[in-house]
mmCIF file with all atom_site columns, C-alpha atoms and ligand atoms in Angstrom:
data_model
loop_
_atom_site.group_PDB
_atom_site.id
_atom_site.type_symbol
_atom_site.label_atom_id
_atom_site.label_alt_id
_atom_site.label_comp_id
_atom_site.label_asym_id
_atom_site.label_entity_id
_atom_site.label_seq_id
_atom_site.pdbx_PDB_ins_code
_atom_site.Cartn_x
_atom_site.Cartn_y
_atom_site.Cartn_z
_atom_site.occupancy
_atom_site.B_iso_or_equiv
_atom_site.pdbx_formal_charge
_atom_site.auth_seq_id
_atom_site.auth_comp_id
_atom_site.auth_asym_id
_atom_site.auth_atom_id
_atom_site.pdbx_PDB_model_num
ATOM   1  C  CA  . MET A 1 1  ? 1.891   -30.914 3.140   1.00 0.00 ? 1  MET A CA  1
ATOM   2  C  CA  . ARG A 1 2  ? -0.252  -28.824 0.795   1.00 0.00 ? 2  ARG A CA  1
ATOM   3  C  CA  . ARG A 1 3  ? -0.155  -29.226 -2.972  1.00 0.00 ? 3  ARG A CA  1
ATOM   4  C  CA  . CYS A 1 4  ? -1.261  -26.562 -5.438  1.00 0.00 ? 4  CYS A CA  1
ATOM   5  C  CA  . LEU A 1 5  ? -4.752  -27.204 -6.811  1.00 0.00 ? 5  LEU A CA  1
ATOM   6  C  CA  . ARG A 1 6  ? -3.640  -25.857 -10.186 1.00 0.00 ? 6  ARG A CA  1
ATOM   7  C  CA  . CYS A 1 7  ? -0.264  -27.434 -10.863 1.00 0.00 ? 7  CYS A CA  1
ATOM   8  C  CA  . ASP A 1 8  ? 0.206   -29.977 -8.057  1.00 0.00 ? 8  ASP A CA  1
ATOM   9  C  CA  . GLU A 1 9  ? 3.419   -28.351 -6.828  1.00 0.00 ? 9  GLU A CA  1
ATOM   10 C  CA  . GLU A 1 10 ? 4.298   -28.372 -3.129  1.00 0.00 ? 10 GLU A CA  1
ATOM   11 C  CA  . MET A 1 11 ? 3.218   -25.098 -1.486  1.00 0.00 ? 11 MET A CA  1
ATOM   12 C  CA  . ILE A 1 12 ? 4.899   -22.993 1.187   1.00 0.00 ? 12 ILE A CA  1
ATOM   13 C  CA  . GLU A 1 13 ? 2.408   -22.913 4.053   1.00 0.00 ? 13 GLU A CA  1
ATOM   14 C  CA  . ASP A 1 14 ? 1.913   -21.266 7.433   1.00 0.00 ? 14 ASP A CA  1
ATOM   15 C  CA  . LEU A 1 15 ? 2.294   -17.761 5.997   1.00 0.00 ? 15 LEU A CA  1
ATOM   16 C  CA  . ASP A 1 16 ? 0.269   -14.915 7.506   1.00 0.00 ? 16 ASP A CA  1
ATOM   17 C  CA  . VAL A 1 17 ? -2.440  -12.891 5.761   1.00 0.00 ? 17 VAL A CA  1
ATOM   18 C  CA  . LYS A 1 18 ? -2.234  -9.191  6.696   1.00 0.00 ? 18 LYS A CA  1
ATOM   19 C  CA  . VAL A 1 19 ? -4.064  -6.037  5.726   1.00 0.00 ? 19 VAL A CA  1
ATOM   20 C  CA  . GLU A 1 20 ? -1.614  -3.995  3.670   1.00 0.00 ? 20 GLU A CA  1
ATOM   21 C  CA  . GLY A 1 21 ? -0.171  -1.084  5.623   1.00 0.00 ? 21 GLY A CA  1
ATOM   22 C  CA  . LYS A 1 22 ? -1.288  -2.586  8.915   1.00 0.00 ? 22 LYS A CA  1
ATOM   23 C  CA  . ALA A 1 23 ? -0.023  -5.333  11.155  1.00 0.00 ? 23 ALA A CA  1
ATOM   24 C  CA  . TYR A 1 24 ? -3.480  -6.847  11.677  1.00 0.00 ? 24 TYR A CA  1
ATOM   25 C  CA  . GLY A 1 25 ? -4.151  -10.377 10.577  1.00 0.00 ? 25 GLY A CA  1
ATOM   26 C  CA  . LEU A 1 26 ? -7.489  -11.700 9.366   1.00 0.00 ? 26 LEU A CA  1
ATOM   27 C  CA  . LYS A 1 27 ? -9.686  -13.994 11.406  1.00 0.00 ? 27 LYS A CA  1
ATOM   28 C  CA  . VAL A 1 28 ? -12.683 -16.175 10.757  1.00 0.00 ? 28 VAL A CA  1
ATOM   29 C  CA  . THR A 1 29 ? -15.869 -15.264 12.629  1.00 0.00 ? 29 THR A CA  1
ATOM   30 C  CA  . GLN A 1 30 ? -19.479 -16.348 12.690  1.00 0.00 ? 30 GLN A CA  1
ATOM   31 C  CA  . GLU A 1 31 ? -22.035 -13.881 11.316  1.00 0.00 ? 31 GLU A CA  1
ATOM   32 C  CA  . GLY A 1 32 ? -23.098 -11.423 14.000  1.00 0.00 ? 32 GLY A CA  1
ATOM   33 C  CA  . ILE A 1 33 ? -20.349 -12.449 16.390  1.00 0.00 ? 33 ILE A CA  1
ATOM   34 C  CA  . PHE A 1 34 ? -17.481 -10.098 15.710  1.00 0.00 ? 34 PHE A CA  1
ATOM   35 C  CA  . LYS A 1 35 ? -15.443 -10.371 18.874  1.00 0.00 ? 35 LYS A CA  1
ATOM   36 C  CA  . ASP A 1 36 ? -15.130 -14.126 18.837  1.00 0.00 ? 36 ASP A CA  1
ATOM   37 C  CA  . SER A 1 37 ? -12.382 -15.378 16.574  1.00 0.00 ? 37 SER A CA  1
ATOM   38 C  CA  . LEU A 1 38 ? -12.918 -18.909 15.334  1.00 0.00 ? 38 LEU A CA  1
ATOM   39 C  CA  . GLY A 1 39 ? -9.403  -19.118 14.004  1.00 0.00 ? 39 GLY A CA  1
ATOM   40 C  CA  . LYS A 1 40 ? -6.652  -17.126 12.350  1.00 0.00 ? 40 LYS A CA  1
ATOM   41 C  CA  . LEU A 1 41 ? -6.400  -17.235 8.588   1.00 0.00 ? 41 LEU A CA  1
ATOM   42 C  CA  . LYS A 1 42 ? -3.122  -18.612 7.315   1.00 0.00 ? 42 LYS A CA  1
ATOM   43 C  CA  . CYS A 1 43 ? -2.134  -18.875 3.687   1.00 0.00 ? 43 CYS A CA  1
ATOM   44 C  CA  . ALA A 1 44 ? -0.078  -21.118 1.445   1.00 0.00 ? 44 ALA A CA  1
ATOM   45 C  CA  . VAL A 1 45 ? 1.585   -20.040 -1.793  1.00 0.00 ? 45 VAL A CA  1
ATOM   46 C  CA  . CYS A 1 46 ? 2.578   -22.144 -4.796  1.00 0.00 ? 46 CYS A CA  1
ATOM   47 C  CA  . LEU A 1 47 ? 6.093   -21.191 -5.878  1.00 0.00 ? 47 LEU A CA  1
ATOM   48 C  CA  . LYS A 1 48 ? 5.465   -22.291 -9.452  1.00 0.00 ? 48 LYS A CA  1
ATOM   49 C  CA  . CYS A 1 49 ? 2.287   -20.377 -10.383 1.00 0.00 ? 49 CYS A CA  1
ATOM   50 C  CA  . GLY A 1 50 ? 1.662   -18.071 -7.420  1.00 0.00 ? 50 GLY A CA  1
ATOM   51 C  CA  . TYR A 1 51 ? -1.700  -19.608 -6.593  1.00 0.00 ? 51 TYR A CA  1
ATOM   52 C  CA  . THR A 1 52 ? -2.509  -18.681 -2.984  1.00 0.00 ? 52 THR A CA  1
ATOM   53 C  CA  . GLU A 1 53 ? -5.012  -20.369 -0.747  1.00 0.00 ? 53 GLU A CA  1
ATOM   54 C  CA  . THR A 1 54 ? -6.144  -19.507 2.731   1.00 0.00 ? 54 THR A CA  1
ATOM   55 C  CA  . TYR A 1 55 ? -6.902  -21.996 5.467   1.00 0.00 ? 55 TYR A CA  1
ATOM   56 C  CA  . VAL A 1 56 ? -7.522  -22.193 9.198   1.00 0.00 ? 56 VAL A CA  1
ATOM   57 C  CA  . LYS A 1 57 ? -4.798  -24.038 11.043  1.00 0.00 ? 57 LYS A CA  1
ATOM   58 C  CA  . ASN A 1 58 ? -6.480  -24.603 14.411  1.00 0.00 ? 58 ASN A CA  1
ATOM   59 C  CA  . LEU A 1 59 ? -9.893  -26.125 13.701  1.00 0.00 ? 59 LEU A CA  1
ATOM   60 C  CA  . SER A 1 60 ? -10.969 -26.855 17.289  1.00 0.00 ? 60 SER A CA  1
ATOM   61 C  CA  . LYS A 1 61 ? -13.274 -23.809 17.644  1.00 0.00 ? 61 LYS A CA  1
ATOM   62 C  CA  . ILE A 1 62 ? -14.898 -24.306 14.258  1.00 0.00 ? 62 ILE A CA  1
ATOM   63 C  CA  . ARG A 1 63 ? -15.363 -28.013 14.963  1.00 0.00 ? 63 ARG A CA  1
ATOM   64 C  CA  . SER A 1 64 ? -17.078 -27.175 18.253  1.00 0.00 ? 64 SER A CA  1
ATOM   65 C  CA  . LEU A 1 65 ? -19.559 -25.039 16.273  1.00 0.00 ? 65 LEU A CA  1
ATOM   66 C  CA  . MET A 1 66 ? -20.578 -28.119 14.320  1.00 0.00 ? 66 MET A CA  1
ATOM   67 C  CA  . ILE A 1 67 ? -20.972 -30.176 17.493  1.00 0.00 ? 67 ILE A CA  1
ATOM   68 C  CA  . ASN A 1 68 ? -23.227 -27.489 19.018  1.00 0.00 ? 68 ASN A CA  1
ATOM   69 C  CA  . LYS A 1 69 ? -25.231 -27.303 15.783  1.00 0.00 ? 69 LYS A CA  1
ATOM   70 C  CA  . ASN A 1 70 ? -25.910 -31.042 15.752  1.00 0.00 ? 70 ASN A CA  1
ATOM   71 C  CA  . ASN A 1 71 ? -27.150 -31.143 19.351  1.00 0.00 ? 71 ASN A CA  1
HETATM 72 ZN ZN1 . LIG B 2 .  ? 0.745   -23.828 -8.667  1.00 0.00 ? 1  LIG B ZN1 1
#
């Protein structure tokens, strides 16, 4: 469960971030590598103040980047 950084309220999570007018979502990529998605951006919204934060739900690809970096 995610709590709002501003007012400590419980947030609604697992919402999608879209480009307005389009159905595309946003993804996280590594600089220079545009075709490889490291994870889809999800967002959570605080119902009290409207604060919105984005996060990556599936961290396996990003974690594997760190493992490759440390080798
Ligand atoms: Zn809030």
